Amino acid sequence: MKIDFLLIGQGLAGSALSYRLIKEGCKVMVMDLPHENKSSRVAAGLYNPITGKKMVKTWKGDQLFPVIEPFYEALEKELGVKFLYKKSIYRPFLSIEEQNEWMGYSGEESFRGYFKQIYQTSLFPEVLNPFGGILLSMSGYLDIPVYLDAYRDYLIKLDAYREEKFEESRLEFLSEGIVYEDIHAQGVIYCNGLGAMESKLFPNAPFAPVKGEILDLQQDFVPDEIINRGVFRIPLPNGQLRVGSTYTWHDLDIGPTERAKEEIFEKLDKLIISNEKVLMQHRTGIRPATKDRKPFLGKHPEHSGVYMFNGFGAKGVSLTPYFSWVMADLLLRGKNPEKEVNISRWK
């Protein structure tokens, strides 16, 4: 079978990049084992333009956020399945100084389009916050399992998907590309998250795996908006809430922990006035983050047919629509990604 590119992994990275390539007229094959691909499927899917404790515009926000919703909306139309939920995010202020700072930002051109309104008192009486907050736009969440399952079905119909384990030892390098079993391709692209750490082609890749845990709850306060400060609180179509997330670089065991559950509950109790809290589900995943928190895009320094599109960490929903376009530019037009995300920055 002759194809253009073999992609390893059908998580957020592999799905976005393969779709870009297909739309560019390429023939691809995506190889994946869904039951092993847990980091994408467990993620909450939140995309949020104002992030962190200091509530700053997310890295490369002006490039990323205009692309996110149109990309997933096009996929929804293509696949005939809904998985994008555009929702405002309410972020409470922690001090009067923070409120004043954002009142100042409201007049700046660089922040226009990212928020709907600034409140000097709390938007919701159930939110424990005397300083008001900001209601963000260009935000929401992706139902990642629904998205990945629908896209896998799309690939199957195109004869562009194989459910099998990739064995790197079977990869052969030729002057005109690579061979893997019956597949002849121009190149192979590692989109397989932390699975790339097992590659002998990318030894000592500077991944910094991060464990995250999230809870699905029933609670008596369910607004349409996402509330995010300390923890995020996402209203789901079934009336439940998705709450999280924890971040740890040390406790990388597979299962959920009581410690993480209590941490999320404690933060939630500081945010929301509510006595009712019924735990429905507790999930955990290991995110393929990197040491500098920037993704890896680019070509192997020695093997011309080997590439990596990986390391998107907890922000894969936000990052992959834009960077899949950047990666397609490298694969099809020879345009190298900027140094900040290029794997050449890592020796």
GROMACS .gro file of N, CA, C and O in nm, residues 234-293:
model
  240
  234ILE      N    1  -1.740   2.244   3.466
  234ILE     CA    2  -1.802   2.243   3.334
  234ILE      C    3  -1.939   2.176   3.340
  234ILE      O    4  -1.950   2.061   3.382
  235PRO      N    5  -2.046   2.246   3.299
  235PRO     CA    6  -2.178   2.182   3.292
  235PRO      C    7  -2.187   2.090   3.171
  235PRO      O    8  -2.154   2.130   3.058
  236LEU      N    9  -2.230   1.966   3.192
  236LEU     CA   10  -2.240   1.867   3.085
  236LEU      C   11  -2.384   1.852   3.037
  236LEU      O   12  -2.478   1.886   3.111
  237PRO      N   13  -2.404   1.802   2.916
  237PRO     CA   14  -2.540   1.786   2.864
  237PRO      C   15  -2.631   1.697   2.951
  237PRO      O   16  -2.753   1.713   2.948
  238ASN      N   17  -2.573   1.604   3.026
  238ASN     CA   18  -2.653   1.515   3.110
  238ASN      C   19  -2.690   1.575   3.246
  238ASN      O   20  -2.746   1.507   3.331
  239GLY      N   21  -2.657   1.704   3.267
  239GLY     CA   22  -2.690   1.771   3.393
  239GLY      C   23  -2.584   1.758   3.500
  239GLY      O   24  -2.594   1.821   3.607
  240GLN      N   25  -2.481   1.678   3.474
  240GLN     CA   26  -2.372   1.666   3.569
  240GLN      C   27  -2.267   1.775   3.545
  240GLN      O   28  -2.278   1.854   3.451
  241LEU      N   29  -2.167   1.776   3.630
  241LEU     CA   30  -2.059   1.873   3.622
  241LEU      C   31  -1.926   1.801   3.616
  241LEU      O   32  -1.907   1.700   3.686
  242ARG      N   33  -1.837   1.851   3.534
  242ARG     CA   34  -1.700   1.798   3.529
  242ARG      C   35  -1.610   1.898   3.601
  242ARG      O   36  -1.606   2.015   3.566
  243VAL      N   37  -1.537   1.849   3.701
  243VAL     CA   38  -1.460   1.937   3.788
  243VAL      C   39  -1.316   1.888   3.796
  243VAL      O   40  -1.290   1.769   3.808
  244GLY      N   41  -1.223   1.979   3.789
  244GLY     CA   42  -1.082   1.943   3.801
  244GLY      C   43  -0.996   2.065   3.775
  244GLY      O   44  -1.045   2.176   3.772
  245SER      N   45  -0.872   2.050   3.751
  245SER     CA   46  -0.803   1.923   3.746
  245SER      C   47  -0.682   1.934   3.837
  245SER      O   48  -0.638   2.043   3.869
  246THR      N   49  -0.630   1.821   3.876
  246THR     CA   50  -0.505   1.822   3.953
  246THR      C   51  -0.387   1.811   3.857
  246THR      O   52  -0.401   1.766   3.744
  247TYR      N   53  -0.270   1.852   3.904
  247TYR     CA   54  -0.146   1.843   3.826
  247TYR      C   55  -0.037   1.793   3.919
  247TYR      O   56  -0.008   1.856   4.021
  248THR      N   57   0.023   1.680   3.885
  248THR     CA   58   0.136   1.633   3.964
  248THR      C   59   0.239   1.569   3.873
  248THR      O   60   0.205   1.497   3.780
  249TRP      N   61   0.366   1.596   3.901
  249TRP     CA   62   0.477   1.541   3.825
  249TRP      C   63   0.540   1.422   3.898
  249TRP      O   64   0.632   1.361   3.848
  250HIS      N   65   0.490   1.391   4.017
  250HIS     CA   66   0.554   1.290   4.101
  250HIS      C   67   0.472   1.162   4.112
  250HIS      O   68   0.525   1.053   4.099
  251ASP      N   69   0.342   1.176   4.134
  251ASP     CA   70   0.256   1.061   4.155
  251ASP      C   71   0.200   1.017   4.020
  251ASP      O   72   0.091   1.055   3.980
  252LEU      N   73   0.277   0.935   3.948
  252LEU     CA   74   0.239   0.897   3.813
  252LEU      C   75   0.182   0.756   3.804
  252LEU      O   76   0.186   0.694   3.699
  253ASP      N   77   0.127   0.707   3.914
  253ASP     CA   78   0.064   0.576   3.908
  253ASP      C   79  -0.063   0.586   3.824
  253ASP      O   80  -0.115   0.693   3.797
  254ILE      N   81  -0.115   0.473   3.784
  254ILE     CA   82  -0.224   0.471   3.686
  254ILE      C   83  -0.358   0.512   3.746
  254ILE      O   84  -0.436   0.584   3.685
  255GLY      N   85  -0.389   0.470   3.866
  255GLY     CA   86  -0.524   0.485   3.919
  255GLY      C   87  -0.554   0.619   3.983
  255GLY      O   88  -0.464   0.698   4.014
  256PRO      N   89  -0.684   0.648   4.006
  256PRO     CA   90  -0.724   0.769   4.077
  256PRO      C   91  -0.687   0.762   4.224
  256PRO      O   92  -0.673   0.653   4.281
  257THR      N   93  -0.669   0.878   4.287
  257THR     CA   94  -0.625   0.883   4.426
  257THR      C   95  -0.723   0.961   4.513
  257THR      O   96  -0.787   1.056   4.467
  258GLU      N   97  -0.732   0.921   4.637
  258GLU     CA   98  -0.815   0.991   4.734
  258GLU      C   99  -0.762   1.132   4.758
  258GLU      O  100  -0.838   1.227   4.778
  259ARG      N  101  -0.630   1.145   4.755
  259ARG     CA  102  -0.568   1.276   4.776
  259ARG      C  103  -0.615   1.378   4.673
  259ARG      O  104  -0.649   1.491   4.705
  260ALA      N  105  -0.617   1.335   4.546
  260ALA     CA  106  -0.660   1.426   4.439
  260ALA      C  107  -0.808   1.461   4.453
  260ALA      O  108  -0.848   1.576   4.432
  261LYS      N  109  -0.890   1.363   4.488
  261LYS     CA  110  -1.032   1.390   4.507
  261LYS      C  111  -1.055   1.493   4.616
  261LYS      O  112  -1.132   1.589   4.599
  262GLU      N  113  -0.985   1.478   4.727
  262GLU     CA  114  -1.000   1.573   4.837
  262GLU      C  115  -0.948   1.711   4.798
  262GLU      O  116  -1.004   1.813   4.840
  263GLU      N  117  -0.842   1.716   4.719
  263GLU     CA  118  -0.789   1.844   4.673
  263GLU      C  119  -0.891   1.918   4.587
  263GLU      O  120  -0.914   2.039   4.604
  264ILE      N  121  -0.955   1.846   4.496
  264ILE     CA  122  -1.056   1.907   4.410
  264ILE      C  123  -1.177   1.951   4.492
  264ILE      O  124  -1.229   2.062   4.475
  265PHE      N  125  -1.223   1.866   4.585
  265PHE     CA  126  -1.336   1.902   4.671
  265PHE      C  127  -1.306   2.027   4.753
  265PHE      O  128  -1.391   2.116   4.768
  266GLU      N  129  -1.186   2.035   4.806
  266GLU     CA  130  -1.148   2.149   4.889
  266GLU      C  131  -1.151   2.279   4.809
  266GLU      O  132  -1.203   2.381   4.854
  267LYS      N  133  -1.096   2.275   4.688
  267LYS     CA  134  -1.096   2.394   4.603
  267LYS      C  135  -1.238   2.431   4.559
  267LYS      O  136  -1.273   2.549   4.549
  268LEU      N  137  -1.319   2.329   4.531
  268LEU     CA  138  -1.457   2.353   4.490
  268LEU      C  139  -1.537   2.417   4.602
  268LEU      O  140  -1.617   2.509   4.578
  269ASP      N  141  -1.515   2.374   4.726
  269ASP     CA  142  -1.586   2.430   4.841
  269ASP      C  143  -1.549   2.576   4.865
  269ASP      O  144  -1.628   2.652   4.922
  270LYS      N  145  -1.429   2.615   4.822
  270LYS     CA  146  -1.388   2.755   4.835
  270LYS      C  147  -1.444   2.843   4.724
  270LYS      O  148  -1.439   2.965   4.731
  271LEU      N  149  -1.498   2.777   4.621
  271LEU     CA  150  -1.548   2.850   4.504
  271LEU      C  151  -1.700   2.859   4.502
  271LEU      O  152  -1.756   2.964   4.465
  272ILE      N  153  -1.769   2.751   4.541
  272ILE     CA  154  -1.914   2.741   4.524
  272ILE      C  155  -1.982   2.717   4.658
  272ILE      O  156  -1.937   2.634   4.738
  273ILE      N  157  -2.093   2.790   4.682
  273ILE     CA  158  -2.178   2.766   4.800
  273ILE      C  159  -2.275   2.654   4.764
  273ILE      O  160  -2.371   2.674   4.690
  274SER      N  161  -2.251   2.536   4.813
  274SER     CA  162  -2.339   2.423   4.784
  274SER      C  163  -2.307   2.309   4.879
  274SER      O  164  -2.191   2.272   4.896
  275ASN      N  165  -2.410   2.255   4.942
  275ASN     CA  166  -2.390   2.143   5.034
  275ASN      C  167  -2.392   2.009   4.961
  275ASN      O  168  -2.329   1.914   5.005
  276GLU      N  169  -2.464   2.004   4.850
  276GLU     CA  170  -2.478   1.877   4.778
  276GLU      C  171  -2.359   1.853   4.687
  276GLU      O  172  -2.317   1.940   4.611
  277LYS      N  173  -2.304   1.733   4.695
  277LYS     CA  174  -2.190   1.697   4.611
  277LYS      C  175  -2.188   1.545   4.600
  277LYS      O  176  -2.149   1.477   4.694
  278VAL      N  177  -2.233   1.492   4.486
  278VAL     CA  178  -2.240   1.347   4.468
  278VAL      C  179  -2.140   1.308   4.359
  278VAL      O  180  -2.153   1.350   4.244
  279LEU      N  181  -2.043   1.228   4.397
  279LEU     CA  182  -1.942   1.184   4.301
  279LEU      C  183  -1.998   1.075   4.211
  279LEU      O  184  -2.047   0.973   4.259
  280MET      N  185  -1.989   1.098   4.079
  280MET     CA  186  -2.039   1.001   3.982
  280MET      C  187  -1.925   0.923   3.915
  280MET      O  188  -1.940   0.805   3.884
  281GLN      N  189  -1.813   0.991   3.891
  281GLN     CA  190  -1.701   0.926   3.823
  281GLN      C  191  -1.572   0.997   3.858
  281GLN      O  192  -1.570   1.120   3.875
  282HIS      N  193  -1.465   0.922   3.870
  282HIS     CA  194  -1.332   0.975   3.903
  282HIS      C  195  -1.234   0.915   3.804
  282HIS      O  196  -1.216   0.794   3.798
  283ARG      N  197  -1.173   1.000   3.722
  283ARG     CA  198  -1.084   0.952   3.615
  283ARG      C  199  -0.948   1.018   3.624
  283ARG      O  200  -0.933   1.127   3.680
  284THR      N  201  -0.851   0.950   3.565
  284THR     CA  202  -0.715   1.001   3.568
  284THR      C  203  -0.643   0.969   3.438
  284THR      O  204  -0.674   0.872   3.370
  285GLY      N  205  -0.547   1.054   3.402
  285GLY     CA  206  -0.467   1.031   3.283
  285GLY      C  207  -0.330   1.095   3.298
  285GLY      O  208  -0.311   1.184   3.383
  286ILE      N  209  -0.235   1.049   3.219
  286ILE     CA  210  -0.099   1.104   3.221
  286ILE      C  211  -0.081   1.186   3.094
  286ILE      O  212  -0.086   1.134   2.983
  287ARG      N  213  -0.058   1.315   3.108
  287ARG     CA  214  -0.050   1.405   2.994
  287ARG      C  215   0.091   1.407   2.936
  287ARG      O  216   0.189   1.410   3.011
  288PRO      N  217   0.103   1.415   2.804
  288PRO     CA  218   0.236   1.419   2.741
  288PRO      C  219   0.293   1.561   2.737
  288PRO      O  220   0.313   1.620   2.631
  289ALA      N  221   0.317   1.617   2.854
  289ALA     CA  222   0.373   1.751   2.862
  289ALA      C  223   0.524   1.747   2.838
  289ALA      O  224   0.586   1.641   2.842
  290THR      N  225   0.582   1.864   2.813
  290THR     CA  226   0.726   1.876   2.790
  290THR      C  227   0.788   1.964   2.897
  290THR      O  228   0.717   2.037   2.968
  291LYS      N  229   0.919   1.960   2.907
  291LYS     CA  230   0.986   2.034   3.015
  291LYS      C  231   0.967   2.184   3.003
  291LYS      O  232   0.962   2.254   3.104
  292ASP      N  233   0.960   2.236   2.879
  292ASP     CA  234   0.939   2.380   2.863
  292ASP      C  235   0.794   2.415   2.830
  292ASP      O  236   0.764   2.528   2.796
  293ARG      N  237   0.706   2.313   2.840
  293ARG     CA  238   0.562   2.331   2.818
  293ARG      C  239   0.527   2.378   2.677
  293ARG      O  240   0.424   2.440   2.655
   0.00000   0.00000   0.00000
